[in-house]
PDB file of N, CA and C in Angstrom:
ATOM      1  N   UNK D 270       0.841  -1.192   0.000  1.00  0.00           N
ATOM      2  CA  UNK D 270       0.000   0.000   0.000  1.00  0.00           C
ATOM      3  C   UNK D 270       0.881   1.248   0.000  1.00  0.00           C
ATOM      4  N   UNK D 271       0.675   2.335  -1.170  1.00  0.00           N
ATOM      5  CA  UNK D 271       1.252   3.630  -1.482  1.00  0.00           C
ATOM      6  C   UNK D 271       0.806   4.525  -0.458  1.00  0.00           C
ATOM      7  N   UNK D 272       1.314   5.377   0.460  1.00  0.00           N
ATOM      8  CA  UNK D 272       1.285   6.668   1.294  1.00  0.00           C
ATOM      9  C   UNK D 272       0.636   7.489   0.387  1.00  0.00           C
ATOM     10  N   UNK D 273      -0.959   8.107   0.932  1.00  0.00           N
ATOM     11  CA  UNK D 273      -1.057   8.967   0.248  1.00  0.00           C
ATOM     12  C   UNK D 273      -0.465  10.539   0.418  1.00  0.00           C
ATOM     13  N   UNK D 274      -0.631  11.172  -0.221  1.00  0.00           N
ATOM     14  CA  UNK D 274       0.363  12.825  -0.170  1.00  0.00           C
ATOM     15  C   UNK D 274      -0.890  13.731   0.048  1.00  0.00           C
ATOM     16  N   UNK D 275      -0.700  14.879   0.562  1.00  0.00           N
ATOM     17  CA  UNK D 275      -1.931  15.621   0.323  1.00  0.00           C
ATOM     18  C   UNK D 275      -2.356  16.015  -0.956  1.00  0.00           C
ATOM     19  N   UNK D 276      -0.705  15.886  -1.686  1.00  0.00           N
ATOM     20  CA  UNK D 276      -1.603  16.455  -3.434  1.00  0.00           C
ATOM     21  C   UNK D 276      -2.415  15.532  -3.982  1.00  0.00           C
ATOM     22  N   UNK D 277      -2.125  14.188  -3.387  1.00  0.00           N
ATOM     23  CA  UNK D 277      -3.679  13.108  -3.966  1.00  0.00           C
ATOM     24  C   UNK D 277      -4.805  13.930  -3.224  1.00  0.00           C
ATOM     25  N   UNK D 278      -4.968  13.675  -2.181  1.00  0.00           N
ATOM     26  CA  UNK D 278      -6.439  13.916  -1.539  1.00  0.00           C
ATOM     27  C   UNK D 278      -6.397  15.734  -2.099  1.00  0.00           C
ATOM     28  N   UNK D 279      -6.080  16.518  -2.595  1.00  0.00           N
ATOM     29  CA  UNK D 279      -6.551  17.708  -3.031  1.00  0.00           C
ATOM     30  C   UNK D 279      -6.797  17.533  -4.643  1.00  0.00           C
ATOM     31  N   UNK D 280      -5.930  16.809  -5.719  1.00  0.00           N
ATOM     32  CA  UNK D 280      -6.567  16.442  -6.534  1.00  0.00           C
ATOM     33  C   UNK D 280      -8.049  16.278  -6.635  1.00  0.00           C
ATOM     34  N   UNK D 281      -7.983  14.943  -5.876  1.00  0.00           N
ATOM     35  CA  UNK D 281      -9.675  14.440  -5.703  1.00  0.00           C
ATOM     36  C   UNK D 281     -10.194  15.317  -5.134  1.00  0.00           C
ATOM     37  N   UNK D 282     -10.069  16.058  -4.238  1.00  0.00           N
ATOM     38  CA  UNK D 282     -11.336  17.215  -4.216  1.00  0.00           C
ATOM     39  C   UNK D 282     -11.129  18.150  -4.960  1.00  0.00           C
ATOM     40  N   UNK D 283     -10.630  18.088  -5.907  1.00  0.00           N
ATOM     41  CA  UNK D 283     -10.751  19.324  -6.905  1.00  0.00           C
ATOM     42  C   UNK D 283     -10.164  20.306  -6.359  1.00  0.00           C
ATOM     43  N   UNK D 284      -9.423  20.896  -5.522  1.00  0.00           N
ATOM     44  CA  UNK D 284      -8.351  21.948  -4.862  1.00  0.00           C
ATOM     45  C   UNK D 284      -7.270  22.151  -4.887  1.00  0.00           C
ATOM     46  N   UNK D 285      -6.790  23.195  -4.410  1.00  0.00           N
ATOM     47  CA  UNK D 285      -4.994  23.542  -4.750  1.00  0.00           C
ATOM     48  C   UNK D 285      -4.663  22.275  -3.587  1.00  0.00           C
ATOM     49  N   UNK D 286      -3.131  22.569  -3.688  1.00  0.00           N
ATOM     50  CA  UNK D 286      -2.901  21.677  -2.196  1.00  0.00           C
ATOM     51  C   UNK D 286      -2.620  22.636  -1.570  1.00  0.00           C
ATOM     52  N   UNK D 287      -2.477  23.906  -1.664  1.00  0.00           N
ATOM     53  CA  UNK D 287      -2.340  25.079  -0.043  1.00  0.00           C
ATOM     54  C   UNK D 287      -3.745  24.512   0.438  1.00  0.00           C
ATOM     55  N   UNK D 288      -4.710  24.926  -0.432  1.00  0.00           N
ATOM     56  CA  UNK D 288      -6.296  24.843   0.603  1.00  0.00           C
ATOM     57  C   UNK D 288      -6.786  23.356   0.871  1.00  0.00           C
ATOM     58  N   UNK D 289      -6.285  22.592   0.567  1.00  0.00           N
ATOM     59  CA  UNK D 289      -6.190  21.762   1.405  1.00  0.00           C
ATOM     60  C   UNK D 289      -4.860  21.067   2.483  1.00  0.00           C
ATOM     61  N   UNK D 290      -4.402  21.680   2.177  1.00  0.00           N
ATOM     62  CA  UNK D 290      -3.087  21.961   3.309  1.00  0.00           C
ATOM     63  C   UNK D 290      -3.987  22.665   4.415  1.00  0.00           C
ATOM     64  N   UNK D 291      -4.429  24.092   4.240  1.00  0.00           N
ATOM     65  CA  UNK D 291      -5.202  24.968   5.509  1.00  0.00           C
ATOM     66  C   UNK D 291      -6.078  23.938   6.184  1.00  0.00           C
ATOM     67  N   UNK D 292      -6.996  23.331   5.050  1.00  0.00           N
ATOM     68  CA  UNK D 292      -8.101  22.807   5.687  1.00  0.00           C
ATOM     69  C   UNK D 292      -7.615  21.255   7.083  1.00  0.00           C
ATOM     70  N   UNK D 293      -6.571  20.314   6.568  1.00  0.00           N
ATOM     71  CA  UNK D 293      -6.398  19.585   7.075  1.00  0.00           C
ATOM     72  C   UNK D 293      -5.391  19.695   7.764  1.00  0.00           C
ATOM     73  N   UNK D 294      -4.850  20.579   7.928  1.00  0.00           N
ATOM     74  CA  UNK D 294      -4.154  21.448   9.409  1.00  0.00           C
ATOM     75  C   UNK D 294      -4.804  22.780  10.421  1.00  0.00           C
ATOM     76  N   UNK D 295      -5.940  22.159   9.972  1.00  0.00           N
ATOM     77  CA  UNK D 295      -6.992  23.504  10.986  1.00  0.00           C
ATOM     78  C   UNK D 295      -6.671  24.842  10.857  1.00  0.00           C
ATOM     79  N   UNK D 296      -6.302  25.465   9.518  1.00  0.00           N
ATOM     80  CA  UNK D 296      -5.740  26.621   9.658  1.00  0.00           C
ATOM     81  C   UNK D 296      -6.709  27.163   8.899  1.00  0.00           C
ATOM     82  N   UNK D 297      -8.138  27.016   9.053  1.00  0.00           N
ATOM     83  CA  UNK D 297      -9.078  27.185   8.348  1.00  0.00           C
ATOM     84  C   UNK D 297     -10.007  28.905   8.719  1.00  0.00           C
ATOM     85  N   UNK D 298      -9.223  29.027  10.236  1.00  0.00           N
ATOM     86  CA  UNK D 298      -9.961  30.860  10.804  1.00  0.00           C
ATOM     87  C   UNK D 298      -9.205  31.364  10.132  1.00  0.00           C
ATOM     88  N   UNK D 299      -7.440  31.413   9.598  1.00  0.00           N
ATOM     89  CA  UNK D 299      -6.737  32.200   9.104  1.00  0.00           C
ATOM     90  C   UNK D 299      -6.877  32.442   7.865  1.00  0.00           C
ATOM     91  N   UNK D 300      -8.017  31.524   6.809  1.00  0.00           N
ATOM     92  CA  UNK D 300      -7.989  32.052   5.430  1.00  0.00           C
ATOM     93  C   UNK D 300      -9.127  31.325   5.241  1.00  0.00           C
ATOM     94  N   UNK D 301      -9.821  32.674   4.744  1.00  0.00           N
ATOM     95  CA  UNK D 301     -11.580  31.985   4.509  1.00  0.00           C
ATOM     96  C   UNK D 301     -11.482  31.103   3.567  1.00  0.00           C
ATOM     97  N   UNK D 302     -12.098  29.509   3.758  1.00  0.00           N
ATOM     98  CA  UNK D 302     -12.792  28.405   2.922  1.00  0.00           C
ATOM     99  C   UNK D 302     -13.659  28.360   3.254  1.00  0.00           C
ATOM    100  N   UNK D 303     -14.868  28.154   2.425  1.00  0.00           N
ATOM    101  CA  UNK D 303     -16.315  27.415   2.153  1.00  0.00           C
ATOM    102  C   UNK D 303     -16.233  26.353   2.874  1.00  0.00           C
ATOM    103  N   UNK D 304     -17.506  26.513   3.777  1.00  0.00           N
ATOM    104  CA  UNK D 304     -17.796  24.870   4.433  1.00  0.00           C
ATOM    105  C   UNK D 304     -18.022  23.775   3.086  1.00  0.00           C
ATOM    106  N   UNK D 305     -18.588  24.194   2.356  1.00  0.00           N
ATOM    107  CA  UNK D 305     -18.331  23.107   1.415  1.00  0.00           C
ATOM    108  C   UNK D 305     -17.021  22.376   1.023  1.00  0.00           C
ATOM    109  N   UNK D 306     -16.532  23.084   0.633  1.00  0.00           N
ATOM    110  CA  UNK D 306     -15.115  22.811   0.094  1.00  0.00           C
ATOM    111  C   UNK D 306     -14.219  22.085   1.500  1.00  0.00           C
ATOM    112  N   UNK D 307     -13.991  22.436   2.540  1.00  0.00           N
ATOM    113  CA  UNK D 307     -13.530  22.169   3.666  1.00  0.00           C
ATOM    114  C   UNK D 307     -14.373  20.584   4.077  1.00  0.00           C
ATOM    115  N   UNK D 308     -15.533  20.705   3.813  1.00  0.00           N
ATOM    116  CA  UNK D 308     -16.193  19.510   3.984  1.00  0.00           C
ATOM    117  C   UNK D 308     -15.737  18.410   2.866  1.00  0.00           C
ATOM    118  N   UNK D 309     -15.470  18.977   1.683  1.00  0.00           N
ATOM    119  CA  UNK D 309     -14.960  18.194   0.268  1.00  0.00           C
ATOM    120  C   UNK D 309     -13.815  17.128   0.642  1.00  0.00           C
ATOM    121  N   UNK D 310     -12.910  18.194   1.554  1.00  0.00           N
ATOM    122  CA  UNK D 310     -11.335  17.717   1.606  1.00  0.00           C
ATOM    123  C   UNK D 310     -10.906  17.036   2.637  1.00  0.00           C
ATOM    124  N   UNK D 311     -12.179  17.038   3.433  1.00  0.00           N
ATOM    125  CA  UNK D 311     -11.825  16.694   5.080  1.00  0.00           C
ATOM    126  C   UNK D 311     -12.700  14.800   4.397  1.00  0.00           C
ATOM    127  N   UNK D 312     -13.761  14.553   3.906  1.00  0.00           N
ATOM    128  CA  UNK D 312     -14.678  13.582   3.241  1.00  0.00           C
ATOM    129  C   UNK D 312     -13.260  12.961   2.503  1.00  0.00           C
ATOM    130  N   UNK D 313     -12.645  13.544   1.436  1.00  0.00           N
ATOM    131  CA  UNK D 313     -11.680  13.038   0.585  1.00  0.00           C
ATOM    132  C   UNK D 313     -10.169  12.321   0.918  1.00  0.00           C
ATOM    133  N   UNK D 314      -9.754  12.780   2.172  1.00  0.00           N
ATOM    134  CA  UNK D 314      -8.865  12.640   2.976  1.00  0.00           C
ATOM    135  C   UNK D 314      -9.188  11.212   3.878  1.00  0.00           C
ATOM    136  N   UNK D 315     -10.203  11.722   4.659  1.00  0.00           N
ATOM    137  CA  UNK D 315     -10.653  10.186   5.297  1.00  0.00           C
ATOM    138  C   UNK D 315     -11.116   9.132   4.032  1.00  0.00           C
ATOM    139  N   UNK D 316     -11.535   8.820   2.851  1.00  0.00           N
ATOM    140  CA  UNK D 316     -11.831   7.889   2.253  1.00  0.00           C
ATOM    141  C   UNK D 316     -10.313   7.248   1.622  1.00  0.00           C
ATOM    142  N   UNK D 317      -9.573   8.323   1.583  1.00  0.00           N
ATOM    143  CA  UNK D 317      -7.866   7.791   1.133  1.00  0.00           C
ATOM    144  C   UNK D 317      -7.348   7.662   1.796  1.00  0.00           C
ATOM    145  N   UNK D 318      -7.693   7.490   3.213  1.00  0.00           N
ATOM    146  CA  UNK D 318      -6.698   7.037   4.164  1.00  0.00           C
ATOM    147  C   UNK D 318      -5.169   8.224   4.530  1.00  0.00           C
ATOM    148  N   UNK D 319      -5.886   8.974   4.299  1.00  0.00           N
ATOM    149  CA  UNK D 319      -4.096   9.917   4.353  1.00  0.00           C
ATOM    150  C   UNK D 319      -4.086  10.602   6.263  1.00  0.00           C
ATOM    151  N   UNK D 320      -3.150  10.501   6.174  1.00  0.00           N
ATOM    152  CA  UNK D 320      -2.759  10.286   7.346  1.00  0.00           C
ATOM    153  C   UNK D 320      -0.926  11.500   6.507  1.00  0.00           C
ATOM    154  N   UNK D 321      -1.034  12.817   8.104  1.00  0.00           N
ATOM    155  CA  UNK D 321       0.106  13.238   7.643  1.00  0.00           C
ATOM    156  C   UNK D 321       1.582  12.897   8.035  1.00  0.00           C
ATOM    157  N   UNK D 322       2.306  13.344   7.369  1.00  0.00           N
ATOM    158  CA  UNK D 322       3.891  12.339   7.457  1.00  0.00           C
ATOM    159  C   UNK D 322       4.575  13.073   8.620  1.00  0.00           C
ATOM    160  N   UNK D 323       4.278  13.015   9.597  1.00  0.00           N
ATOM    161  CA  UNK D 323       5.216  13.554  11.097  1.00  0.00           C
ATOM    162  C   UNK D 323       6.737  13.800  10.822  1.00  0.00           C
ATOM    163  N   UNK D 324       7.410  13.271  10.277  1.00  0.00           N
ATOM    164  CA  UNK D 324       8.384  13.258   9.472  1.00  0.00           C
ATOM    165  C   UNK D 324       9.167  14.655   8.572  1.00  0.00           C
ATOM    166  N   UNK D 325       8.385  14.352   7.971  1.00  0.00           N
ATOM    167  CA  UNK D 325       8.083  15.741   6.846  1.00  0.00           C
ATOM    168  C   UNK D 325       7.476  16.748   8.073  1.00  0.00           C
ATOM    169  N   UNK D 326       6.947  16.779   8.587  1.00  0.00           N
ATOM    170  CA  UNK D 326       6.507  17.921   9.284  1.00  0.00           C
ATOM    171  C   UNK D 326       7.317  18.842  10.280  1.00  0.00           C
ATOM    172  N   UNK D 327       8.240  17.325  10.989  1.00  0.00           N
ATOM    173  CA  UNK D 327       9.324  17.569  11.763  1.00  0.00           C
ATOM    174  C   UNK D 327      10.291  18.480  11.013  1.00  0.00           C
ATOM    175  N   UNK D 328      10.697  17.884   9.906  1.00  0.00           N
ATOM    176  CA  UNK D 328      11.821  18.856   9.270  1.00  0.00           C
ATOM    177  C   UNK D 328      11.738  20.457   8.744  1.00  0.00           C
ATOM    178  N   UNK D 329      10.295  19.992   8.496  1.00  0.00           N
ATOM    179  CA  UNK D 329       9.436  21.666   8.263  1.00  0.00           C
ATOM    180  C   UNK D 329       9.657  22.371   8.989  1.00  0.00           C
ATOM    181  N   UNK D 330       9.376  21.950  10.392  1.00  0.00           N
ATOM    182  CA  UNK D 330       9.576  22.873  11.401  1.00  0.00           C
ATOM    183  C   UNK D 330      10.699  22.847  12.089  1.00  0.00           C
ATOM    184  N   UNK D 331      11.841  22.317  12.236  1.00  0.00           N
ATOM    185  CA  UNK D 331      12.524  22.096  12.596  1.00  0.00           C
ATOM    186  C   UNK D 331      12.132  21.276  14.132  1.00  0.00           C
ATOM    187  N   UNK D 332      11.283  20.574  14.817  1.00  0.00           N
ATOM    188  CA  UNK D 332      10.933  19.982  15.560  1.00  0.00           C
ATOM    189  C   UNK D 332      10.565  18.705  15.348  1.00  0.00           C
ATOM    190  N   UNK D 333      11.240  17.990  15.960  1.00  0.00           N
ATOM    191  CA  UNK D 333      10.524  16.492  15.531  1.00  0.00           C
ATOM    192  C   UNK D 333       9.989  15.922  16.506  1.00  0.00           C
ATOM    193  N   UNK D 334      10.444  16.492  18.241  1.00  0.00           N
ATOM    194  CA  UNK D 334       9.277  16.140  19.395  1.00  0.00           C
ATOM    195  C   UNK D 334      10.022  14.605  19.552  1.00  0.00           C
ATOM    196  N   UNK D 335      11.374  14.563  19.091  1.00  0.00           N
ATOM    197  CA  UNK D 335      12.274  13.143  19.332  1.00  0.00           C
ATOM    198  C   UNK D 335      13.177  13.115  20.435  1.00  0.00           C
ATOM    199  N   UNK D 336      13.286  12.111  21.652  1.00  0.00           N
ATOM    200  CA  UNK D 336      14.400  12.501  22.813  1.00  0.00           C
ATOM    201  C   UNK D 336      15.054  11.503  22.479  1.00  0.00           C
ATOM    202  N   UNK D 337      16.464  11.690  22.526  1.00  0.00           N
ATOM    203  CA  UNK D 337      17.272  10.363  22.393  1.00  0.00           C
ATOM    204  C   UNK D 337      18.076  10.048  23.621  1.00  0.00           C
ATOM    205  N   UNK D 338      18.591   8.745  23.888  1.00  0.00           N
ATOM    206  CA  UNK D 338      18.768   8.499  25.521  1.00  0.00           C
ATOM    207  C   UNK D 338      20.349   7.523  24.792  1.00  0.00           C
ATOM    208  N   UNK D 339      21.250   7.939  25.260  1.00  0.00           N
ATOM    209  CA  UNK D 339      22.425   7.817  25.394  1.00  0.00           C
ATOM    210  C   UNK D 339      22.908   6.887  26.745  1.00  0.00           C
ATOM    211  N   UNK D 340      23.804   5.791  26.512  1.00  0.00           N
ATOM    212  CA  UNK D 340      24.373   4.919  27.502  1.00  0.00           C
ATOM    213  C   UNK D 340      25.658   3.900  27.537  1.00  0.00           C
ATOM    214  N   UNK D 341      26.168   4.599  28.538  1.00  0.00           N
ATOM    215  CA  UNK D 341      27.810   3.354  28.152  1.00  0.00           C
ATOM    216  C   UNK D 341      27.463   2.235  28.525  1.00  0.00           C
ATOM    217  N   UNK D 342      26.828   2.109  29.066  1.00  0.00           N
ATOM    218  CA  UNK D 342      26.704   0.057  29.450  1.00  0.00           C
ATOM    219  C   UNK D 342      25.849  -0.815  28.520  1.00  0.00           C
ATOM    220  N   UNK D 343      26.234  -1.430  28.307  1.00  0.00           N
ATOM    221  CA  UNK D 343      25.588  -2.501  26.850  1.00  0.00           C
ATOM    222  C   UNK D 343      24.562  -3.196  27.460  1.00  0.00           C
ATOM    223  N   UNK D 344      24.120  -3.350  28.825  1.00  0.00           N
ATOM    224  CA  UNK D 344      23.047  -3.617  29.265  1.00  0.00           C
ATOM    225  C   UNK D 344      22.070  -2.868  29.162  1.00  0.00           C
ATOM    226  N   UNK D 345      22.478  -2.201  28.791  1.00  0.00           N
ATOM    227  CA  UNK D 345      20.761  -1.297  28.602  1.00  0.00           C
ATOM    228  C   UNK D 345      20.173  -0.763  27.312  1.00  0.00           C
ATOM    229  N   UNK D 346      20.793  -1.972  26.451  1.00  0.00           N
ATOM    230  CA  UNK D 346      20.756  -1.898  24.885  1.00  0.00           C
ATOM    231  C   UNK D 346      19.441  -2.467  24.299  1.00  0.00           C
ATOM    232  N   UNK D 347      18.606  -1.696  25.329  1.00  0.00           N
ATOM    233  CA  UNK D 347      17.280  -1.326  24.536  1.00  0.00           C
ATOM    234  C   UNK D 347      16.316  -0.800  23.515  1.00  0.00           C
ATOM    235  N   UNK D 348      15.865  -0.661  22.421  1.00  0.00           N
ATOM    236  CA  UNK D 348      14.976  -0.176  21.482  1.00  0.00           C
ATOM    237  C   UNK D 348      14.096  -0.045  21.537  1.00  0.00           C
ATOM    238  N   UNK D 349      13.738   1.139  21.795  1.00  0.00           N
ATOM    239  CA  UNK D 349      11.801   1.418  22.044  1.00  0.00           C
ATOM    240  C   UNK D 349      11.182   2.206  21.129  1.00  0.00           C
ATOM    241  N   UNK D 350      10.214   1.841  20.296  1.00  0.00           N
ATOM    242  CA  UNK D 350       9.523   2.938  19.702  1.00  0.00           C
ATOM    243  C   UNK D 350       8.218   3.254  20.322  1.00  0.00           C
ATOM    244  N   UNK D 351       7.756   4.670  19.489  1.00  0.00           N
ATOM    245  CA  UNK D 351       6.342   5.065  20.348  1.00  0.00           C
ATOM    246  C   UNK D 351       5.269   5.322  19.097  1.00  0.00           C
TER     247      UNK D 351
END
C-alpha cells in the first residue's frame, strides 16, 4: 500500500494543495474556505486514508518532538519505539 500525499487527496477534491493543506491542518480561521469545500477535503482525505507524514513535518519545522537516551553500558541496549 502507497502513502497517500496531500496532493492526492486535493486532486480528488478538486483543490490547490495550499487549501487543502489549511483545511487539514486547521488553519481554516486564518484564510476563509467554504464549508463546502472544507467539507470536500476533510470527506476526501478520510476515504484515502491519508494520514500526515510527522516526518516531513518535523523537518518543516525544525521539531521532531524526538528525545534520544544515550548509555555506556551494553546492558541497557534497549529499542523502544512510540
Amino acid at each position: 500500500m502507497t502513502q497517500v500525499l496531500l496532493q492526492d487527496v486535493a486532486k480528488k477534491a478538486k483543490v490547490s494543495s495550499a487549501t487543502a493543506s489549511v483545511v487539514l491542518n486547521n488553519k481554516s480561521s486564518v484564510i476563509r474556505i467554504s464549508e463546502a469545500t472544507r467539507k470536500r477535503v476533510k470527506e476526501q482525505a478520510i476515504k484515502m486514508g491519508y494520514r500526515p507524514n510527522l516526518l516531513a513535518k518535523g523537518l518543516r519545522k525544525g521539531k521532531t518532538h524526538t528525545i534520544g537516551f544515550l548509555t555506556g553500558s551494553p546492558a541497557l541496549e534497549i529499542v523502544s519505539t512510540m
